[in-house]
Structures are given as C-alpha cells and as structure tokens.
Amino acid sequence: MMAERMTTSRIMREVILALIPGFAVFAVLYGPRVPIHVALACLAAITTELICLRLRGETWRSAVQVLRDGSAVVTALLIVAAVPPAAAFGISILAAVIAIGLAKHAFGGLGRNLFNSAMTGYAMVLVSFPAAFSLWPANPDGLTGATMLDVLKHDAGRTLSEFTGHPAFGDYGAAGFELMALAWLAGGLYLLWRGLIAWRIPVGLLITVAVIAVLLWDGGGSESLGTPLQQWFAGGLILAAFFIATDPVTHPRSKQAQWCFGFIVGVVVMMVRAGGSFPDGIAFGVLLANAFTPWLDRRFP
Amino acid sequence: MIAHRALSARYIYSLHPESTWVVAQGQLVVCGEVLAKGVRFEHASAAGVITSISGNTLILETTPDEQSVQMQPLNGGNSAAILRRIQEAGIVGLGGGGFPTHLKLLAAARKRAQTLVVNAVECEPGITCDAALLQENQATVHNGIDAVRTLLELKSIHIAASDKTDFEYHAGSTTVIRQPKPTDGAERYLVERLTGETVPVDALPVDLGVVVLNVATLHAVGQALQGVPLTTRVVTVFGENQWVRIGTPLTAFSNAPLVCVGGELSGADISTTGATDKRTNSIQTARGFLNLPCIRCGACDDTCPEQLPVATLVSLAAGQAQSTVRDTASRCIGCGLCNPVCPSSINVAGLVRTLRDSQRAEALRTNNIVRAEQRYLRHTSRMAAEELAQAERRANRLARLNPESIPISSSHDG
Amino acid sequence: MTAVMVGLAVAGLTGVLLAFANWRWPASESDLINGINALLPQTQCAQCGFPGCLPYARAIAAGEAPLNLCPPGGKTTHEALIRLLPDHDRGNPPVEPSPVTAFIDESRCIGCYLCIPACPVDAIVGAKGFMHTVLTKECTGCGLCVAPCPVDCITLEDVVIR
C-alpha cells in the first residue's frame, strides 16, 4: 500500500552506509589506528548514551530501544572522521562523551539539541588539545606532518606552484586527502540521491567557500588561499558539507534559511582559514550557524 | 451484494448539543423511530428498549423482533417539504464532515448554487464504501440527485468517481479519476479540477455557487424520499464493505483498545469504548504512533499538498517554539499524508489538527474580545451623550419655567 | 588593558545610543495602558473593583492594583500580565468562572429599562414598556444586569459550546 516506512534508525543506517567509502579510504591510507578509533569512540558514545538515558529515567530495556536509532554511532563516526588518527585514542573518546553527554542529552536528547553534537565534542577537544590536531600524516606511509591548510597558513612565503610541489599535496588537496574527500563526496552524493539531506546546505556552503576563495585570489601568490577547488578538497570541508552541516536537527527548515545557513558556515570557515590561528574553522562555522538556526527558522518560516 | 452486519446486542447514540432527546429511559422503540429532534435528528437503528439515557449518551438494548417504522414516501414535494424531509431523516454529510445536509442545501439555495459535484472519489487507501454503494444502488443515488435538482436550479452536474463504478447521471456527467491520489477527494481540489474555479482559502465551494455532496449522502436523500430515515450506512470494515447500523459499538469490530476510524491517513485512532456514528466510513487497525522525538528531517514539509511548514507546526504543538506561522494550521486539509513519512512515527496530522482547533478557539476568543471592547466604547459614549442630552433638556425645562434664572452658560435662545 | 578600554568604550557608546533612542522615541504611558488593556478580556464586568477593563488597566499602570483581579480573564490573562510586567505585584491566579450568558425570563420582564443601561456592551435590546431580551452572541456574562432588575427575572445560564 504505502512505501516502506522510513524510520530514524533506517536514516542513520543510510548515513553509516554513505560514510563507508570515506572510512575505507581512511583506514587504508592511515592504518589500523582508524578502526581502533572507530571502535573506541562508538563504545564511548553508546555507553554515555546508556548512562544518560538511565539518568533521565529510562529503564535499561527502554534505553536499549532508544540506542537502536543509531544516532550515537553516527555521531561517533563523524568525530573519528574529523580527528587525526595519530592523535591519542583518549581524544576521540573524550570528544564522543562530550558530544553525547553534553551536547545531546543535556539538551534533551535526540531532536532537542541546539548545537551539532559531533562538532561540539570535536571543538572542545580541538581547543583543549590543539597539538593533537596537526598530526595528520602527510602521506600514506604514516609519517606525521603538516596538513595542506597548515602549510598554506604558516608558510606564507611560498607561492602556489611551490605548494603543489610539496610532498603533502596532489594537484588539489594532499594526495591522501584528495582521495578521502572524493570518497566522502561519493557518500554525500548518495545521501543527496536518496533525498536524505537538504541539498541547499552543502551547495550553499561550497559556493560561498568558492566565491570567497576567488575574492581572496591573488594570482597564485604567496598570500592566497588557493583555488576554490583546492579549498573544497582541503581539510574536512566535503565531509562537513555533506555529513555534518546537514544534521537535520540543527539546521533550519525553509529554503532561504538553508541558503543562509550554508553561507554562514562558509564565511566562518574562510575567515578562520584566512585570518584565524586555527588552520580550519569547520567546527566553529557549523556551531555558529547552529546558533543562528532558531532565528533563521523564525525569520524565514 | 454488500452484506448487512449482524444485529448487535446494543447500540449507543450521542446527542448533539443542539438537539434534545424525545424518548425516555425504559421506553420500547422500533427501528427508525425518532430518538432526538432538533437541527440534527437521530433515529433508532434497531428495535429494542432504551436502557439508559445519561447526559448526551443513549444506550439501546436490542430485542430480536426487528420491528421498524418508516415515514410516508414523499413524491413531488416542494423545496420546503424536501428540506424538511432531509432534516427529519437525520441526514448529515456522510463523507466524514457530518454537517446537516438540509442546512447545506439551504445555504446553496440562498447563494443560488448552479453546480453540483457528487463526490465519489474515495481517495483514501483501503476505503471502498462509496464506490461499492454507487455501483449497487444507482437508482437511489439518481433519485437523490433528482431531489437536489428540485431544490436548486442546477446548470451542471459533475460526478467524480473512481474507475470501480460505471454510474452516469446523464451523458458526460461522470469524470473518472483513476488511481486517485489521497488528496484528490478533498473538496477544494475537486472543485478546481472539475469546474476550473479556485476556491479561496477562507471560503467554501458554496460561495462560488458549487455544492459538493458525498455520494452516500445523496443515497440517503434518495432513501429519505422513499420514507426511510438514516439508520444504517456502508462502512469499509477491515477492507470489507458492510451495511453497518449507526451506533454499533466498536467492540463489535475489534478486541483491540483502539481502532482507526476514517481512514489510515486522514482518520483518527479512537477508543473501542465508543460506537460508530453517521460519519464513520471505515474501521481499520489502529496506527499506533510511537511519538518518538522529532528529528526535524522535514519529510512532512515535503509531502504537504498545501505546502504548510509542518515541521514548525509540530514543534509549536509540542510547545517548543513561538512562531508567526501558527495561523497556517487553519489551511490544513487533513489529508494525513504527513503521517506515514515521519521517521519518528509521530501523529503529525493529529498534532496539526489540535493546533488548528486551539487556534480557532483562540481566534474566536480574540474576536469576541475585540467585539466586546468596541461595544463597550460605543456604550460609554452613548451613555455620555444621553447624559448630556438629558442635562440640556432639564436646562431647557427650567428655563421655560423660570426665565429669570436662565443659567449664564446656557447655549440656547429663550 | 586595551581589551578593557575597548570593552568600556563599546558599553559607553551603546549606553549613549540607548539614551538617545529613549529621548527621541519615548515609551508613552498610554502605550503601557493600551498594552495592558489589550490583554484583558473586555467583559467590562467590574469584578476587579474598577468600572471597566480600561480603568483596571490604568490602575495597573499606575501601580495601584495587583495583576490577579480579573476572574473572566482567568489564568490566561494573569499569565500574560505577568509576562508583560514581571515585577508587578501578581498575587495568586484568579479562578476562572465557566462561561455564562444572561437570560431574561420573558414571562416576568416588565419592560422597566433598568437592565439595559447597566449592560456595558449593550447586549440587551428593548424599549421602555416593551419586552427586553439578551443578545446571547454579545453577552460577555459579566452579570451586571442581574442586580438592577426589580423583578429578578435575569439569570446567568451556562453557555452551550458547540
């Protein structure tokens, strides 16, 4: 009679499915630390959720039922995707605990959180342990080194063509990063095709980033941030655009509001990339845009 | 042949606030006897004894003798007689609205309606009572339409039907809608589809000269002219069509605590302690909403045919937001398409309906308040003016009696 | 140090701007009174002790009356008034009576015209020596007509809600 009913756990299942290509590349490139991070972060997320649900008055049985919606696992996965594998395992565990315990359940649980829970956890460990976040290996051999954004920011003397010669880079992002970004993109396009995410947000975000990159372009000289495409493939932008900013609970509902949301994230990301002391501003961009969501919903119903 | 449901041991009737019972506890009644009179008439749907009248509820315990009574057939009556007959037969909108049909036709006559739309589209999945009725009782439906033609000077008659029937009133009168979408039977959309006229949001089809009647209502009108009051109707019971007497207790259909009445999209899950009434057109398994937290996925927004901000209305109904879109809830047509797509199994349509009702009540309250304030201001100024006029009359009278004592401040000549 | 200076400067500038706005577009007292009156149910029943809703609003604005004197407004009005004036003396929420409407027993009415001027919303129609009747749609149930009737033919009936 009717199509098979979509449930929250089915949606989460699709998201996990869409994350698989990216995680596969992630694990192949960066070794066995990746699945260990995944396992530990998921365990931490699930345990935190169980404890929080008990504290909120659920029985063990009903708590397990709630767990089955899969949202805690998705949060954990997004945190692991953002944290460098070389970082201590405790970092992703801590981020997961904060994300689930503070950002999600302290606000009322699924559907009631104001801020993206994965980004809250990630932002807190980012500002608390900044050194751990420059530990992205420059190439698949696992040697630690700077990320492309790090290099762009701190090596102001080099021109763009000198960059692309640096071992960290392929033609667009760093070689490994390019592949991962493409894998995230594949997953993101899958989610778009399934109609599970609001397309205006990733599109708005990417367009904003591209436009600002063009505006700040100085012909490939030493002060520039790179081409739009380089910006897109740098850091976790593709992951953020399709998986993080599109968390339905924390973004606004209407068309215009969603364009604004994508714009805000893009602007903050580029501001941090251009002038902030952190190499990437995705977490801050998403969190700030989350803060605007209730007003955007009121202003553009 | 549509089967008749077996006689139940008891039947339960509800009294509308604008009607009054005309029978007493302990009284023996026969099938078709009048139980309540007023704007809405109620009739006993079986012979039996009235075991209880308590407030608005009457319980009838049946006796097996199945006696019944009818009215005189009405042949060639004038408009007033036909309308009275429709009222006395207890006919209300059987498509689900339950509005008194004689009032609807009276309004249509006043507005000189020229178009009749017979709604047999039946777009709700799983309900087939209208199509079955139309197929089997074409003559009576025909008579019902004839009766409406006597009341109104109709220029065109449209019958909207699904492809399960071959009914035609006259050549070309029937439009078949194949595989209707769940919104196809909604009055507003149907009128636009058949006549090309758009019914404004705050208006009714009758304001455009179009009267829309459900086919079961017209069948009941046809029966009323033959003398049969409305005591039974076709109901789709778990997919099977049956003639079900009005007032059948819901426990006769299911042992579950809840059943879904009115269709799985636009209906409601109601407790089986109740009974069917004239509006009940289907009985199905209760939907059983889990009402998990809303994840703001927006699936409900995407399915709404009126493009309402459903997700926002849901958070409004849950008391989670203030919003300027509150009054869009009144545009909800109740199609229920937002329910099956919700991943959290929330009764979205139900929440919007609650919001719409409370919003209507609030609008009424505000309306009354504004009105009262206007009348108060007029009252105070009227009183002040009267006092002033009174003072002037007194001054005049005194002046006439005693010319020397004209007050200096008087404003008239001697 | 610079941060402190900047912070102070911003605060000071904002203060100046606000003061200017207050001087250029002052909130008038009648705005407040109208705002309060808009929250009252306009039954004009005088149960608050004031001869109408506007007088009660004026009293509240002047700080001479608590917020809980309006029974027809009930909890809704009380809560709305508290939201508007959170520091005002609020008292306990009033008990809201069920909706009633006045009803004139026509077999007793002598057409004396005493109830008609008493009705603050002119919901009674009639003339001297002629039958009086209540327009139920306009009646707010304030009950001010009951006392003036010399033959006690007016009662307050529960409103039937459809």
CSV table of N, CA and C in Angstrom, one decimal, chain B residues 249-376:
chain,number,residue,atom,x,y,z
B,249,PRO,N,-21.5,-0.5,18.6
B,249,PRO,CA,-20.3,-0.4,19.4
B,249,PRO,C,-19.0,-0.9,18.8
B,250,LEU,N,-17.9,-0.2,19.0
B,250,LEU,CA,-16.7,-0.5,18.3
B,250,LEU,C,-16.1,-1.9,18.7
B,251,THR,N,-16.6,-2.3,19.9
B,251,THR,CA,-16.1,-3.6,20.4
B,251,THR,C,-16.6,-4.7,19.5
B,252,ALA,N,-17.6,-4.5,18.7
B,252,ALA,CA,-18.1,-5.5,17.8
B,252,ALA,C,-17.2,-5.7,16.7
B,253,PHE,N,-16.2,-4.8,16.5
B,253,PHE,CA,-15.3,-4.9,15.3
B,253,PHE,C,-14.0,-5.4,15.7
B,254,SER,N,-13.6,-5.1,16.9
B,254,SER,CA,-12.2,-5.5,17.3
B,254,SER,C,-12.0,-5.6,18.8
B,255,ASN,N,-11.1,-6.5,19.2
B,255,ASN,CA,-10.8,-6.6,20.6
B,255,ASN,C,-9.8,-5.6,21.1
B,256,ALA,N,-9.1,-5.0,20.1
B,256,ALA,CA,-8.0,-4.1,20.5
B,256,ALA,C,-8.6,-2.8,21.2
B,257,PRO,N,-7.8,-2.2,22.0
B,257,PRO,CA,-8.3,-1.0,22.7
B,257,PRO,C,-8.5,0.2,21.8
B,258,LEU,N,-7.9,0.2,20.6
B,258,LEU,CA,-8.1,1.3,19.7
B,258,LEU,C,-8.3,0.8,18.3
B,259,VAL,N,-9.1,1.6,17.5
B,259,VAL,CA,-9.2,1.3,16.1
B,259,VAL,C,-9.1,2.6,15.4
B,260,CYS,N,-8.7,2.5,14.1
B,260,CYS,CA,-8.6,3.7,13.3
B,260,CYS,C,-9.9,3.9,12.5
B,261,VAL,N,-10.5,5.0,12.7
B,261,VAL,CA,-11.8,5.3,12.1
B,261,VAL,C,-11.6,6.5,11.1
B,262,GLY,N,-12.0,6.3,9.9
B,262,GLY,CA,-12.0,7.4,9.0
B,262,GLY,C,-10.8,7.3,8.0
B,263,GLY,N,-10.1,6.2,8.0
B,263,GLY,CA,-9.0,6.1,7.0
B,263,GLY,C,-7.7,6.2,7.7
B,264,GLU,N,-6.7,5.4,7.2
B,264,GLU,CA,-5.4,5.4,7.9
B,264,GLU,C,-4.6,6.6,7.6
B,265,LEU,N,-5.0,7.5,6.7
B,265,LEU,CA,-4.3,8.7,6.5
B,265,LEU,C,-5.0,9.8,7.2
B,266,SER,N,-6.2,10.0,6.9
B,266,SER,CA,-6.9,11.2,7.5
B,266,SER,C,-7.8,10.9,8.7
B,267,GLY,N,-7.8,9.7,9.1
B,267,GLY,CA,-8.7,9.3,10.2
B,267,GLY,C,-8.0,9.5,11.6
B,268,ALA,N,-8.6,8.9,12.6
B,268,ALA,CA,-8.1,9.1,13.9
B,268,ALA,C,-8.2,7.7,14.6
B,269,ASP,N,-7.3,7.5,15.6
B,269,ASP,CA,-7.3,6.3,16.4
B,269,ASP,C,-8.2,6.6,17.5
B,270,ILE,N,-9.4,5.9,17.6
B,270,ILE,CA,-10.2,6.1,18.7
B,270,ILE,C,-10.5,4.9,19.6
B,271,SER,N,-10.9,5.1,20.8
B,271,SER,CA,-11.0,4.0,21.7
B,271,SER,C,-12.2,3.2,21.4
B,272,THR,N,-12.1,1.9,21.6
B,272,THR,CA,-13.2,1.0,21.2
B,272,THR,C,-14.4,1.0,22.2
B,273,THR,N,-14.3,1.9,23.2
B,273,THR,CA,-15.4,2.1,24.1
B,273,THR,C,-16.5,2.9,23.4
B,274,GLY,N,-16.2,3.5,22.3
B,274,GLY,CA,-17.2,4.3,21.6
B,274,GLY,C,-18.0,3.4,20.6
B,275,ALA,N,-18.7,4.1,19.8
B,275,ALA,CA,-19.6,3.5,18.8
B,275,ALA,C,-19.5,4.2,17.5
B,276,THR,N,-19.9,3.6,16.4
B,276,THR,CA,-19.9,4.3,15.1
B,276,THR,C,-21.0,5.4,15.1
B,277,ASP,N,-20.7,6.4,14.3
B,277,ASP,CA,-21.8,7.4,14.1
B,277,ASP,C,-22.0,7.6,12.6
B,278,LYS,N,-22.7,8.6,12.2
B,278,LYS,CA,-23.0,8.7,10.8
B,278,LYS,C,-21.8,9.0,10.0
B,279,ARG,N,-20.8,9.6,10.6
B,279,ARG,CA,-19.6,10.0,9.9
B,279,ARG,C,-18.6,8.8,9.7
B,280,THR,N,-18.8,7.7,10.4
B,280,THR,CA,-17.8,6.6,10.4
B,280,THR,C,-17.9,5.9,9.0
B,281,ASN,N,-16.9,6.0,8.2
B,281,ASN,CA,-16.9,5.3,6.9
B,281,ASN,C,-15.9,4.2,6.8
B,282,SER,N,-15.1,4.0,7.8
B,282,SER,CA,-14.2,2.9,7.7
B,282,SER,C,-13.7,2.5,9.1
B,283,ILE,N,-13.4,1.3,9.3
B,283,ILE,CA,-12.8,0.8,10.5
B,283,ILE,C,-11.5,0.0,10.1
B,284,GLN,N,-10.4,0.4,10.6
B,284,GLN,CA,-9.2,-0.3,10.3
B,284,GLN,C,-8.3,-0.4,11.6
B,285,THR,N,-7.2,-1.1,11.4
B,285,THR,CA,-6.4,-1.3,12.6
B,285,THR,C,-5.8,0.0,13.0
B,286,ALA,N,-5.7,0.2,14.3
B,286,ALA,CA,-5.1,1.5,14.8
B,286,ALA,C,-3.7,1.6,14.3
B,287,ARG,N,-3.3,2.9,14.0
B,287,ARG,CA,-1.9,3.1,13.5
B,287,ARG,C,-0.9,2.9,14.6
B,288,GLY,N,-1.2,3.2,15.8
B,288,GLY,CA,-0.2,3.0,16.9
B,288,GLY,C,1.0,3.9,16.7
B,289,PHE,N,0.9,5.2,16.9
B,289,PHE,CA,2.0,6.1,16.7
B,289,PHE,C,3.0,5.9,17.9
B,290,LEU,N,4.3,5.9,17.6
B,290,LEU,CA,5.2,5.8,18.7
B,290,LEU,C,5.6,7.1,19.3
B,291,ASN,N,5.4,8.2,18.5
B,291,ASN,CA,5.7,9.5,19.0
B,291,ASN,C,7.1,9.6,19.6
B,292,LEU,N,8.1,9.2,18.8
B,292,LEU,CA,9.5,9.4,19.2
B,292,LEU,C,9.8,10.8,18.9
B,293,PRO,N,11.0,11.2,19.4
B,293,PRO,CA,11.3,12.7,19.3
B,293,PRO,C,11.5,13.1,17.8
B,294,CYS,N,11.0,14.2,17.5
B,294,CYS,CA,11.1,14.8,16.2
B,294,CYS,C,12.6,15.1,15.8
B,295,ILE,N,13.1,14.5,14.7
B,295,ILE,CA,14.5,14.8,14.3
B,295,ILE,C,14.6,16.0,13.3
B,296,ARG,N,13.4,16.6,13.1
B,296,ARG,CA,13.4,17.8,12.2
B,296,ARG,C,13.9,17.4,10.8
B,297,CYS,N,13.6,16.3,10.3
B,297,CYS,CA,14.0,15.9,9.0
B,297,CYS,C,13.3,16.6,7.9
B,298,GLY,N,12.1,17.1,8.1
B,298,GLY,CA,11.4,17.8,7.1
B,298,GLY,C,10.6,17.0,6.1
B,299,ALA,N,10.5,15.7,6.3
B,299,ALA,CA,9.8,14.8,5.4
B,299,ALA,C,8.3,15.3,5.3
B,300,CYS,N,7.8,15.7,6.5
B,300,CYS,CA,6.4,16.1,6.5
B,300,CYS,C,6.2,17.4,5.7
B,301,ASP,N,7.2,18.3,5.7
B,301,ASP,CA,7.1,19.5,4.9
B,301,ASP,C,7.0,19.2,3.4
B,302,ASP,N,7.8,18.1,3.0
B,302,ASP,CA,7.9,17.8,1.6
B,302,ASP,C,6.6,17.2,1.1
B,303,THR,N,5.9,16.5,2.0
B,303,THR,CA,4.7,15.8,1.5
B,303,THR,C,3.4,16.6,1.5
B,304,CYS,N,3.5,17.8,2.2
B,304,CYS,CA,2.2,18.5,2.4
B,304,CYS,C,1.7,19.1,1.1
B,305,PRO,N,0.5,18.8,0.6
B,305,PRO,CA,0.0,19.3,-0.6
B,305,PRO,C,-0.3,20.8,-0.5
B,306,GLU,N,-0.5,21.3,0.7
B,306,GLU,CA,-0.7,22.8,0.8
B,306,GLU,C,0.6,23.5,1.1
B,307,GLN,N,1.7,22.8,1.1
B,307,GLN,CA,3.0,23.4,1.4
B,307,GLN,C,3.0,24.2,2.7
B,308,LEU,N,2.5,23.6,3.7
B,308,LEU,CA,2.5,24.2,5.0
B,308,LEU,C,3.8,23.9,5.7
B,309,PRO,N,4.3,24.8,6.6
B,309,PRO,CA,5.5,24.5,7.4
B,309,PRO,C,5.2,23.5,8.5
B,310,VAL,N,5.0,22.2,8.1
B,310,VAL,CA,4.5,21.2,9.0
B,310,VAL,C,5.4,21.0,10.2
B,311,ALA,N,6.8,20.9,9.9
B,311,ALA,CA,7.7,20.6,11.0
B,311,ALA,C,7.6,21.7,12.1
B,312,THR,N,7.5,23.0,11.6
B,312,THR,CA,7.4,24.1,12.5
B,312,THR,C,6.1,24.0,13.3
B,313,LEU,N,5.0,23.6,12.7
B,313,LEU,CA,3.8,23.4,13.4
B,313,LEU,C,3.9,22.3,14.4
B,314,VAL,N,4.6,21.3,14.1
B,314,VAL,CA,4.7,20.2,15.1
B,314,VAL,C,5.5,20.7,16.3
B,315,SER,N,6.5,21.5,16.1
B,315,SER,CA,7.3,21.9,17.3
B,315,SER,C,6.4,23.0,18.0
B,316,LEU,N,5.6,23.7,17.3
B,316,LEU,CA,4.6,24.6,18.0
B,316,LEU,C,3.7,23.9,18.9
B,317,ALA,N,3.1,22.8,18.3
B,317,ALA,CA,2.1,22.0,19.0
B,317,ALA,C,2.8,21.4,20.2
B,318,ALA,N,4.0,21.1,20.2
B,318,ALA,CA,4.7,20.5,21.3
B,318,ALA,C,5.2,21.6,22.3
B,319,GLY,N,4.8,22.8,22.0
B,319,GLY,CA,5.2,23.9,22.9
B,319,GLY,C,6.6,24.3,22.9
B,320,GLN,N,7.3,23.9,21.8
B,320,GLN,CA,8.7,24.2,21.7
B,320,GLN,C,9.1,25.4,21.0
B,321,ALA,N,8.2,26.2,20.5
B,321,ALA,CA,8.6,27.4,19.8
B,321,ALA,C,7.5,28.4,19.7
B,322,GLN,N,7.9,29.6,19.6
B,322,GLN,CA,6.9,30.6,19.2
B,322,GLN,C,7.0,30.8,17.7
B,323,SER,N,5.9,31.0,17.1
B,323,SER,CA,6.1,31.2,15.7
B,323,SER,C,5.0,32.1,15.0
B,324,THR,N,5.4,32.7,14.0
B,324,THR,CA,4.4,33.5,13.2
B,324,THR,C,3.6,32.7,12.3
B,325,VAL,N,4.0,31.4,12.1
B,325,VAL,CA,3.2,30.6,11.1
B,325,VAL,C,2.0,29.9,11.7
B,326,ARG,N,1.7,30.2,13.0
B,326,ARG,CA,0.7,29.5,13.7
B,326,ARG,C,-0.6,29.4,12.9
B,327,ASP,N,-1.0,30.6,12.3
B,327,ASP,CA,-2.3,30.6,11.6
B,327,ASP,C,-2.3,29.8,10.3
B,328,THR,N,-1.1,29.3,9.8
B,328,THR,CA,-1.2,28.4,8.6
B,328,THR,C,-1.8,27.1,8.9
B,329,ALA,N,-1.9,26.8,10.2
B,329,ALA,CA,-2.5,25.5,10.6
B,329,ALA,C,-4.0,25.4,10.1
B,330,SER,N,-4.6,26.6,10.0
B,330,SER,CA,-6.0,26.5,9.5
B,330,SER,C,-6.2,26.1,8.1
B,331,ARG,N,-5.1,26.1,7.3
B,331,ARG,CA,-5.2,25.7,5.9
B,331,ARG,C,-5.0,24.2,5.7
B,332,CYS,N,-4.8,23.5,6.8
B,332,CYS,CA,-4.6,22.1,6.7
B,332,CYS,C,-5.8,21.4,6.2
B,333,ILE,N,-5.7,20.6,5.2
B,333,ILE,CA,-6.9,19.9,4.7
B,333,ILE,C,-7.2,18.6,5.3
B,334,GLY,N,-6.3,18.2,6.2
B,334,GLY,CA,-6.5,16.9,7.0
B,334,GLY,C,-6.2,15.7,6.1
B,335,CYS,N,-5.4,15.8,5.1
B,335,CYS,CA,-5.2,14.6,4.2
B,335,CYS,C,-4.4,13.5,4.9
B,336,GLY,N,-3.6,13.9,5.9
B,336,GLY,CA,-2.8,12.9,6.6
B,336,GLY,C,-1.6,12.3,5.9
B,337,LEU,N,-1.2,13.0,4.8
B,337,LEU,CA,-0.1,12.4,4.1
B,337,LEU,C,1.2,12.6,4.8
B,338,CYS,N,1.2,13.5,5.8
B,338,CYS,CA,2.4,13.7,6.6
B,338,CYS,C,2.7,12.6,7.6
B,339,ASN,N,1.7,11.8,7.9
B,339,ASN,CA,1.9,10.7,8.9
B,339,ASN,C,2.8,9.6,8.5
B,340,PRO,N,2.6,9.0,7.3
B,340,PRO,CA,3.4,7.8,7.0
B,340,PRO,C,4.8,8.1,6.8
B,341,VAL,N,5.2,9.3,6.5
B,341,VAL,CA,6.6,9.6,6.1
B,341,VAL,C,7.4,10.0,7.4
B,342,CYS,N,6.8,10.1,8.5
B,342,CYS,CA,7.6,10.6,9.7
B,342,CYS,C,8.4,9.4,10.2
B,343,PRO,N,9.8,9.6,10.3
B,343,PRO,CA,10.6,8.5,10.8
B,343,PRO,C,10.5,8.3,12.3
B,344,SER,N,9.9,9.3,13.0
B,344,SER,CA,9.7,9.1,14.4
B,344,SER,C,8.3,8.7,14.7
B,345,SER,N,7.5,8.3,13.7
B,345,SER,CA,6.2,7.8,13.9
B,345,SER,C,5.4,8.7,14.8
B,346,ILE,N,5.4,10.0,14.5
B,346,ILE,CA,4.6,11.0,15.2
B,346,ILE,C,3.3,11.1,14.5
B,347,ASN,N,2.2,11.4,15.3
B,347,ASN,CA,0.9,11.6,14.7
B,347,ASN,C,0.9,13.1,14.3
B,348,VAL,N,1.6,13.3,13.2
B,348,VAL,CA,1.7,14.7,12.7
B,348,VAL,C,0.4,15.4,12.4
B,349,ALA,N,-0.4,14.7,11.6
B,349,ALA,CA,-1.7,15.3,11.2
B,349,ALA,C,-2.6,15.5,12.4
B,350,GLY,N,-2.5,14.6,13.4
B,350,GLY,CA,-3.2,14.9,14.7
B,350,GLY,C,-2.8,16.1,15.4
B,351,LEU,N,-1.4,16.3,15.4
B,351,LEU,CA,-0.9,17.5,16.1
B,351,LEU,C,-1.3,18.7,15.4
B,352,VAL,N,-1.3,18.7,14.1
B,352,VAL,CA,-1.7,19.9,13.4
B,352,VAL,C,-3.2,20.2,13.6
B,353,ARG,N,-4.0,19.1,13.6
B,353,ARG,CA,-5.4,19.3,13.9
B,353,ARG,C,-5.6,19.9,15.2
B,354,THR,N,-4.9,19.5,16.3
B,354,THR,CA,-5.1,20.0,17.6
B,354,THR,C,-4.7,21.5,17.6
B,355,LEU,N,-3.6,21.8,16.9
B,355,LEU,CA,-3.2,23.2,16.8
B,355,LEU,C,-4.2,24.0,16.1
B,356,ARG,N,-4.8,23.5,15.0
B,356,ARG,CA,-5.8,24.2,14.3
B,356,ARG,C,-7.0,24.5,15.1
B,357,ASP,N,-7.4,23.5,15.9
B,357,ASP,CA,-8.6,23.7,16.8
B,357,ASP,C,-8.3,24.7,17.8
B,358,SER,N,-7.2,24.6,18.5
B,358,SER,CA,-6.9,25.6,19.6
B,358,SER,C,-6.7,27.0,19.0
B,359,GLN,N,-6.2,27.0,17.7
B,359,GLN,CA,-6.0,28.3,17.1
B,359,GLN,C,-7.4,28.9,16.7
B,360,ARG,N,-8.3,28.1,16.3
B,360,ARG,CA,-9.7,28.6,16.0
B,360,ARG,C,-10.3,29.1,17.3
B,361,ALA,N,-10.2,28.3,18.4
B,361,ALA,CA,-10.8,28.8,19.6
B,361,ALA,C,-10.2,30.1,20.1
B,362,GLU,N,-8.9,30.2,19.9
B,362,GLU,CA,-8.3,31.5,20.3
B,362,GLU,C,-8.7,32.6,19.4
B,363,ALA,N,-8.9,32.4,18.1
B,363,ALA,CA,-9.3,33.4,17.2
B,363,ALA,C,-10.7,33.8,17.6
B,364,LEU,N,-11.6,32.9,17.9
B,364,LEU,CA,-12.9,33.2,18.3
B,364,LEU,C,-12.9,34.0,19.6
B,365,ARG,N,-12.0,33.7,20.5
B,365,ARG,CA,-11.9,34.4,21.8
B,365,ARG,C,-11.5,35.8,21.5
B,366,THR,N,-10.5,36.0,20.7
B,366,THR,CA,-10.0,37.3,20.4
B,366,THR,C,-11.0,38.1,19.7
B,367,ASN,N,-11.7,37.5,18.8
B,367,ASN,CA,-12.8,38.1,18.0
B,367,ASN,C,-13.9,38.7,19.0
B,368,ASN,N,-14.2,37.8,19.9
B,368,ASN,CA,-15.2,38.2,20.9
B,368,ASN,C,-14.8,39.4,21.8
B,369,ILE,N,-13.5,39.3,22.1
B,369,ILE,CA,-12.9,40.3,23.0
B,369,ILE,C,-12.9,41.7,22.3
B,370,VAL,N,-12.5,41.6,21.0
B,370,VAL,CA,-12.4,42.9,20.2
B,370,VAL,C,-13.8,43.4,20.1
B,371,ARG,N,-14.8,42.6,19.8
B,371,ARG,CA,-16.2,43.0,19.6
B,371,ARG,C,-16.7,43.6,20.9
B,372,ALA,N,-16.4,42.9,22.0
B,372,ALA,CA,-16.9,43.4,23.3
B,372,ALA,C,-16.3,44.8,23.6
B,373,GLU,N,-15.1,45.0,23.3
B,373,GLU,CA,-14.4,46.3,23.6
B,373,GLU,C,-15.1,47.4,22.7
B,374,GLN,N,-15.3,47.0,21.4
B,374,GLN,CA,-16.0,48.0,20.6
B,374,GLN,C,-17.3,48.4,21.1
B,375,ARG,N,-18.1,47.4,21.5
B,375,ARG,CA,-19.4,47.7,22.0
B,375,ARG,C,-19.3,48.5,23.3
B,376,TYR,N,-18.4,48.2,24.1
B,376,TYR,CA,-18.2,48.9,25.4
B,376,TYR,C,-17.9,50.4,25.1
